[in-house]
Amino acid sequence: MPTNSSTRDLFSAHAWLVNASPVWQDNSKPGRRLIDYLEPKIHSTLKQRNWKSIVVTGLYKRDGSDIVSQSENRGRGFNWQRPTAEIIDADTVQLNCFPTVDYVLHYASVASTYFSLRSFPNASIPPKVEFIAPKRDASVDLFNHTNLTEIGHADIVIIGYLDACPAEVVTRKQAFVEARICKEGQMFSWHKQKTPSGCTVAYLGCAAALWGDSVAYLVEVLQPLCKLKCVLYVGRVGCFDPELKPNETLAIGETCHADGRVVDFHNVLSASASESPSVHTGSLVTVASPLCEDQEWFQRWMEEYRWVDCETGYIAQAASIRDIDFGYLHVVSDNLGCQYVDNLANEDETFIQAKRVLLFEEIDRILEVFLANYSYN
């Protein structure tokens, strides 16, 4: 994976970047087609002209000449910002992504695969897609120049919950000790609570999409800011086990693989989740993008691993290095081993969101048990 700032042609990197073919797609079925997954992720500017060149880079820019995509949904409150576009010249457009290597690779694959599937008037060939990978720790500097520096003390920080949780579940929670909602131009929001043992808990939300190892660097920044003792991650995973139904299953585990390294750890949520019939245990592999999950990849990982996502392994590594307690509990959003109706291309559908409300109520029960009994050892 490239770590310098030079422009790279996709064809000189990973094959899945050029024309992805993940196992979870079925282009013969509406709602499972790869194009249904890609379409809402394509910046509106990329569709408005027959570009010859698209450069995808890790640069957080949302002012001046930067064009915000028409597909952004500010009503979500969290995780609503998407890459912005910057017109370089008549033939070239630059896509400015949150500065993490995996996110740049993901969007490069999104763009390249999309234009390989779509035909446009007066365009004989699809645009050439290149990428400029940011420095590995580029997000650290960005985080340190946001309102995150105002968060103050928090023994426990819960990441992902506010981003993924249905709004009606958040509004039903008990009153928060402190609620900080990000203003225009700010990146982070947080809600704080006190546990029965006196620990301060911060539910952290972000306007930007935190992807890949950026969440590990977030943990690095939070530790000195908060005097962080424990980080919890609530998100979504894909599943290898064909028997487990998406959006009816919660995933947990104590082994993660990311970036060529395996980390074994004590998941601090395991005991609190042990009696839940919705929770299943397994090892997790972290990847750059769900678009890399082709048949060859699936065959390589299916025997040893049960879950796949883009962040958890990095967080486990960051927490282990810094002696921070860590736990994850995820919604199974799609199944790679069997084609269910629920999948990555239709996860915003009302019937899926209704299922997730039930799962997040179960997550809340598990978190409540954990927070009532947690003490840092």
Coordinates of C-alpha atoms in Angstrom, one line a residue:
M1 CA 0.0 0.0 0.0
P2 CA 1.5 3.4 -0.9
T3 CA 2.5 5.7 1.9
N4 CA 4.1 8.6 0.0
S5 CA 2.5 11.6 -1.7
S6 CA 3.1 10.7 -5.3
T7 CA 0.3 10.2 -7.8
R8 CA -0.4 6.5 -8.4
D9 CA -2.2 4.9 -11.3
L10 CA -4.7 2.4 -10.1
F11 CA -3.4 -0.2 -12.5
S12 CA -0.1 -0.3 -10.7
A13 CA -1.7 -1.0 -7.4
H14 CA -4.4 -3.5 -6.3
A15 CA -6.6 -5.1 -9.0
W16 CA -9.8 -4.6 -7.0
L17 CA -9.3 -0.8 -7.2
V18 CA -9.8 -0.8 -11.0
N19 CA -12.9 -2.9 -11.4
A20 CA -14.2 -4.3 -8.1
S21 CA -16.3 -7.5 -8.1
P22 CA -17.2 -8.2 -4.4
V23 CA -18.9 -11.5 -3.5
W24 CA -21.9 -9.7 -2.0
Q25 CA -23.1 -8.3 -5.3
D26 CA -25.6 -9.8 -7.7
N27 CA -26.0 -7.6 -10.8
S28 CA -29.1 -9.6 -11.9
K29 CA -31.1 -8.5 -8.8
P30 CA -32.2 -4.9 -8.1
G31 CA -31.2 -4.0 -4.6
R32 CA -28.1 -6.3 -4.8
R33 CA -26.4 -4.7 -7.8
L34 CA -23.0 -3.2 -7.4
I35 CA -24.1 -0.1 -9.2
D36 CA -26.8 0.4 -6.5
Y37 CA -24.0 0.5 -3.9
L38 CA -21.8 2.8 -5.9
E39 CA -24.4 5.3 -7.2
P40 CA -25.0 7.3 -4.0
K41 CA -21.3 7.4 -3.3
I42 CA -20.4 9.2 -6.5
H43 CA -19.9 12.9 -6.2
S44 CA -22.4 14.8 -8.3
T45 CA -19.7 16.8 -10.0
L46 CA -18.2 13.6 -11.4
K47 CA -21.4 12.9 -13.3
Q48 CA -21.8 16.4 -14.8
R49 CA -19.0 16.2 -17.3
N50 CA -17.0 13.7 -19.4
W51 CA -13.8 14.0 -17.3
K52 CA -10.6 12.6 -18.7
S53 CA -8.9 12.4 -15.3
I54 CA -10.0 11.9 -11.8
V55 CA -7.5 12.3 -9.0
V56 CA -8.5 11.0 -5.6
T57 CA -6.5 12.4 -2.7
G58 CA -6.5 12.6 1.1
L59 CA -7.2 16.2 1.8
Y60 CA -10.0 17.6 4.1
K61 CA -11.3 20.7 2.3
R62 CA -14.8 22.2 2.5
D63 CA -14.4 25.8 1.6
G64 CA -13.4 28.1 -1.3
S65 CA -13.3 26.2 -4.6
D66 CA -14.4 23.0 -3.0
I67 CA -17.7 21.6 -4.3
V68 CA -19.9 19.8 -1.8
S69 CA -21.8 16.8 -3.3
Q70 CA -25.5 17.1 -3.7
S71 CA -25.9 13.6 -2.2
E72 CA -24.7 14.7 1.3
N73 CA -27.4 14.3 3.9
R74 CA -26.9 16.9 6.6
G75 CA -30.1 15.7 8.3
R76 CA -28.2 12.7 9.6
G77 CA -26.4 14.8 12.2
F78 CA -23.4 12.5 12.2
N79 CA -21.3 10.8 9.5
W80 CA -22.8 12.9 6.8
Q81 CA -19.8 14.6 5.2
R82 CA -18.5 13.1 2.0
P83 CA -15.5 13.9 -0.2
T84 CA -15.6 17.3 -1.9
A85 CA -14.7 18.0 -5.5
E86 CA -12.2 20.5 -6.9
I87 CA -12.0 21.3 -10.6
I88 CA -8.4 21.4 -11.6
D89 CA -8.9 22.2 -15.4
A90 CA -11.3 21.4 -18.2
D91 CA -10.4 17.7 -18.2
T92 CA -9.4 17.0 -14.6
V93 CA -11.3 16.9 -11.3
Q94 CA -9.8 16.2 -7.9
L95 CA -11.8 14.3 -5.2
N96 CA -10.7 15.5 -1.7
C97 CA -11.3 12.7 0.9
F98 CA -10.8 12.6 4.6
P99 CA -7.0 12.0 4.9
T100 CA -6.7 8.3 5.6
V101 CA -5.0 5.9 3.2
D102 CA -7.8 3.3 3.2
Y103 CA -10.5 5.9 2.5
V104 CA -8.6 7.3 -0.5
L105 CA -8.2 3.7 -1.9
H106 CA -11.9 3.0 -1.2
Y107 CA -13.1 6.1 -3.1
A108 CA -10.6 5.5 -5.9
S109 CA -12.1 2.1 -6.4
V110 CA -15.7 3.5 -6.1
A111 CA -14.9 6.0 -8.9
S112 CA -13.0 3.6 -11.2
T113 CA -15.6 0.7 -10.8
Y114 CA -18.5 3.1 -11.3
F115 CA -17.2 4.5 -14.5
S116 CA -16.4 1.0 -15.8
L117 CA -20.1 0.1 -15.3
R118 CA -21.7 3.3 -16.6
S119 CA -21.6 4.8 -20.1
F120 CA -21.9 8.5 -20.7
P121 CA -22.8 10.4 -23.9
N122 CA -19.8 11.5 -26.0
A123 CA -17.4 9.5 -23.7
S124 CA -15.6 6.8 -25.7
I125 CA -13.5 5.6 -22.7
P126 CA -14.0 6.0 -18.9
P127 CA -11.8 8.6 -17.1
K128 CA -8.4 7.6 -15.9
V129 CA -8.5 7.4 -12.1
E130 CA -5.4 8.0 -10.0
F131 CA -4.8 8.5 -6.3
I132 CA -2.5 10.4 -4.0
A133 CA -2.2 8.6 -0.7
P134 CA -1.8 10.8 2.4
K135 CA 0.8 10.2 5.1
R136 CA -0.3 7.5 7.4
D137 CA -0.8 9.8 10.4
A138 CA -2.3 12.8 8.4
S139 CA -5.5 12.6 10.4
V140 CA -3.6 13.2 13.7
D141 CA -2.8 16.7 12.7
L142 CA -6.4 17.3 11.5
F143 CA -7.9 16.0 14.7
N144 CA -5.6 18.3 16.7
H145 CA -7.0 21.3 14.9
T146 CA -10.7 20.6 15.5
N147 CA -13.1 21.2 18.4
L148 CA -12.1 17.7 19.6
T149 CA -9.5 19.5 21.7
E150 CA -12.4 20.9 23.9
I151 CA -13.8 17.5 24.9
G152 CA -12.2 17.4 28.3
H153 CA -12.1 14.5 30.7
A154 CA -13.7 11.1 29.7
D155 CA -12.7 7.8 31.2
I156 CA -14.6 5.9 28.5
V157 CA -15.2 7.0 24.9
I158 CA -17.8 5.2 22.8
I159 CA -17.1 5.7 19.0
G160 CA -19.5 4.9 16.2
Y161 CA -22.6 4.7 18.3
L162 CA -24.0 8.1 17.5
D163 CA -23.0 7.7 13.8
A164 CA -24.7 4.3 13.4
C165 CA -27.6 4.5 15.9
P166 CA -31.1 5.2 14.6
A167 CA -32.1 8.7 15.8
E168 CA -35.2 7.5 17.8
V169 CA -32.9 5.3 20.0
V170 CA -30.7 8.3 20.8
T171 CA -33.6 10.5 21.8
R172 CA -35.0 7.8 24.1
K173 CA -31.8 7.7 26.2
Q174 CA -31.6 9.2 29.6
A175 CA -30.6 12.9 30.0
F176 CA -26.9 13.5 29.3
V177 CA -24.7 15.3 31.8
E178 CA -23.3 17.3 28.9
A179 CA -24.3 17.5 25.3
R180 CA -22.0 19.3 22.8
I181 CA -23.4 19.5 19.3
C182 CA -21.0 20.6 16.6
K183 CA -21.6 24.0 15.0
E184 CA -21.1 25.0 11.4
G185 CA -17.4 24.3 10.6
Q186 CA -16.9 22.0 13.5
M187 CA -16.3 18.3 13.2
F188 CA -17.2 16.6 16.5
S189 CA -20.1 16.3 18.8
W190 CA -20.3 14.4 22.1
H191 CA -22.8 13.4 24.8
K192 CA -21.5 12.7 28.3
Q193 CA -22.9 10.6 31.2
K194 CA -21.7 9.5 34.6
T195 CA -21.6 5.8 35.5
P196 CA -22.7 4.5 38.9
S197 CA -19.0 4.1 39.8
G198 CA -18.3 7.7 38.9
C199 CA -16.6 7.2 35.5
T200 CA -17.3 9.8 32.8
V201 CA -18.6 8.3 29.5
A202 CA -18.5 10.3 26.2
Y203 CA -20.5 9.2 23.2
L204 CA -18.5 10.7 20.4
G205 CA -20.0 11.6 17.1
C206 CA -18.3 13.0 14.0
A207 CA -19.7 14.9 11.0
A208 CA -17.0 13.4 8.8
A209 CA -16.9 9.8 7.8
L210 CA -14.2 8.1 10.0
W211 CA -12.8 5.3 7.9
G212 CA -10.0 2.8 8.3
D213 CA -7.0 3.6 10.4
S214 CA -8.2 7.2 11.0
V215 CA -10.1 5.8 14.0
A216 CA -6.9 4.4 15.5
Y217 CA -5.3 7.8 15.2
L218 CA -8.4 9.2 16.8
V219 CA -7.7 7.0 19.8
E220 CA -4.1 8.2 19.8
V221 CA -5.3 11.8 20.0
L222 CA -8.0 11.1 22.6
Q223 CA -5.7 9.5 25.1
P224 CA -3.9 12.6 26.3
L225 CA -7.0 14.9 25.8
C226 CA -9.3 12.8 27.9
K227 CA -7.0 10.7 30.1
L228 CA -8.7 7.9 28.2
K229 CA -8.9 4.5 30.0
C230 CA -11.4 2.6 27.8
V231 CA -12.6 2.9 24.2
L232 CA -15.7 1.1 22.8
Y233 CA -16.5 0.8 19.2
V234 CA -20.1 0.2 17.9
G235 CA -20.4 -0.2 14.2
R236 CA -21.2 -2.6 11.4
V237 CA -19.6 -5.7 10.1
G238 CA -19.9 -8.2 7.2
C239 CA -20.2 -11.9 8.1
F240 CA -18.6 -15.0 6.6
D241 CA -21.0 -17.4 8.3
P242 CA -23.9 -18.2 6.0
E243 CA -26.2 -19.1 8.9
L244 CA -26.2 -15.7 10.6
K245 CA -28.9 -13.3 9.4
P246 CA -27.9 -9.6 8.7
N247 CA -29.6 -7.0 10.9
E248 CA -30.7 -9.7 13.3
T249 CA -27.2 -10.5 14.6
L250 CA -24.6 -8.7 16.8
A251 CA -20.9 -9.5 16.4
I252 CA -18.2 -9.6 19.1
G253 CA -14.8 -11.1 19.4
E254 CA -11.2 -11.0 20.9
T255 CA -9.0 -11.5 17.8
C256 CA -8.5 -9.0 15.0
H257 CA -6.3 -8.9 11.9
A258 CA -5.4 -5.6 10.3
D259 CA -2.5 -4.5 8.0
G260 CA -0.7 -7.8 8.3
R261 CA -0.8 -8.0 12.1
V262 CA -3.0 -10.0 14.5
V263 CA -3.9 -8.7 17.9
D264 CA -5.5 -10.8 20.7
F265 CA -7.1 -8.8 23.4
H266 CA -9.7 -8.9 26.2
N267 CA -13.0 -7.5 24.8
V268 CA -14.3 -5.7 27.9
L269 CA -17.9 -6.1 26.6
S270 CA -17.8 -9.9 26.4
A271 CA -19.1 -10.6 29.9
S272 CA -21.9 -8.1 29.6
A273 CA -23.0 -9.6 26.2
S274 CA -22.6 -13.2 27.1
E275 CA -26.3 -13.9 27.8
S276 CA -27.7 -12.1 24.8
P277 CA -29.1 -14.5 22.2
S278 CA -28.4 -12.0 19.5
V279 CA -24.6 -11.9 20.1
H280 CA -22.2 -14.3 18.3
T281 CA -18.5 -14.5 18.7
G282 CA -15.7 -14.8 16.1
S283 CA -12.4 -13.4 14.8
L284 CA -12.5 -10.3 12.7
V285 CA -10.4 -9.2 9.7
T286 CA -10.1 -5.5 8.8
V287 CA -9.8 -4.4 5.2
A288 CA -9.4 -1.2 3.3
S289 CA -12.8 -1.4 1.6
P290 CA -15.8 -3.8 1.1
L291 CA -15.0 -3.5 -2.6
C292 CA -11.9 -5.7 -2.1
E293 CA -14.1 -8.6 -0.9
D294 CA -14.0 -10.6 -4.2
Q295 CA -14.1 -14.4 -4.5
E296 CA -10.4 -14.9 -4.1
W297 CA -10.3 -12.8 -1.0
F298 CA -13.3 -14.6 0.4
Q299 CA -11.7 -18.0 0.0
R300 CA -8.6 -16.8 1.7
W301 CA -10.3 -15.6 4.9
M302 CA -13.5 -17.6 5.3
E303 CA -12.1 -20.5 7.3
E304 CA -10.4 -18.5 10.0
Y305 CA -12.5 -15.4 10.3
R306 CA -16.2 -14.7 11.0
W307 CA -16.4 -10.9 10.7
V308 CA -15.0 -8.2 8.4
D309 CA -15.0 -4.4 8.6
C310 CA -12.7 -1.4 7.9
E311 CA -11.8 -0.1 11.3
T312 CA -11.9 -2.5 14.3
G313 CA -8.5 -4.2 13.8
Y314 CA -6.8 -0.8 13.8
I315 CA -8.5 0.3 17.0
A316 CA -7.6 -2.9 18.7
Q317 CA -3.9 -2.4 17.8
A318 CA -4.0 1.2 18.9
A319 CA -5.6 0.3 22.3
S320 CA -3.2 -2.6 22.9
I321 CA -0.1 -0.4 22.3
R322 CA -1.4 2.3 24.7
D323 CA -2.7 -0.1 27.4
I324 CA -6.3 1.1 26.9
D325 CA -9.2 -1.2 27.6
F326 CA -11.1 -2.0 24.3
G327 CA -14.3 -3.6 23.3
Y328 CA -16.4 -3.8 20.2
L329 CA -20.0 -4.8 19.6
H330 CA -21.3 -4.6 16.0
V331 CA -24.4 -5.0 13.9
V332 CA -24.0 -7.6 11.2
S333 CA -25.1 -5.6 8.2
D334 CA -24.4 -8.1 5.4
N335 CA -23.5 -11.7 4.8
L336 CA -20.8 -12.7 2.4
G337 CA -21.4 -16.4 2.7
C338 CA -25.1 -16.3 1.7
Q339 CA -27.2 -13.8 -0.3
Y340 CA -29.9 -12.5 2.0
V341 CA -32.2 -9.6 1.1
D342 CA -30.4 -7.3 3.5
N343 CA -27.1 -6.1 2.0
L344 CA -24.8 -3.1 1.6
A345 CA -26.7 -1.8 -1.4
N346 CA -30.0 -1.4 0.4
E347 CA -29.2 -0.8 4.0
D348 CA -31.0 2.6 4.1
E349 CA -34.3 0.9 3.4
T350 CA -37.0 1.4 6.0
F351 CA -37.4 -2.3 6.8
I352 CA -33.7 -2.6 7.5
Q353 CA -33.6 0.4 9.8
A354 CA -36.5 -1.0 11.7
K355 CA -34.5 -4.1 12.4
R356 CA -31.6 -2.0 13.5
V357 CA -33.7 -0.2 16.1
L358 CA -34.2 -3.5 17.8
L359 CA -30.5 -4.4 17.7
F360 CA -29.5 -1.0 19.1
E361 CA -32.0 -1.5 22.0
E362 CA -30.1 -4.7 22.7
I363 CA -26.8 -2.9 22.4
D364 CA -28.1 -0.3 24.9
R365 CA -28.9 -3.0 27.4
I366 CA -25.5 -4.5 27.1
L367 CA -23.8 -1.1 27.4
E368 CA -25.9 -0.3 30.5
V369 CA -24.7 -3.5 32.2
F370 CA -21.1 -2.9 31.3
L371 CA -21.1 0.8 32.3
A372 CA -22.7 -0.1 35.7
N373 CA -19.9 -2.5 36.5
Y374 CA -16.7 -1.1 34.8
S375 CA -13.6 -0.2 36.7
Y376 CA -10.2 0.3 35.1
N377 CA -7.6 -2.2 36.2

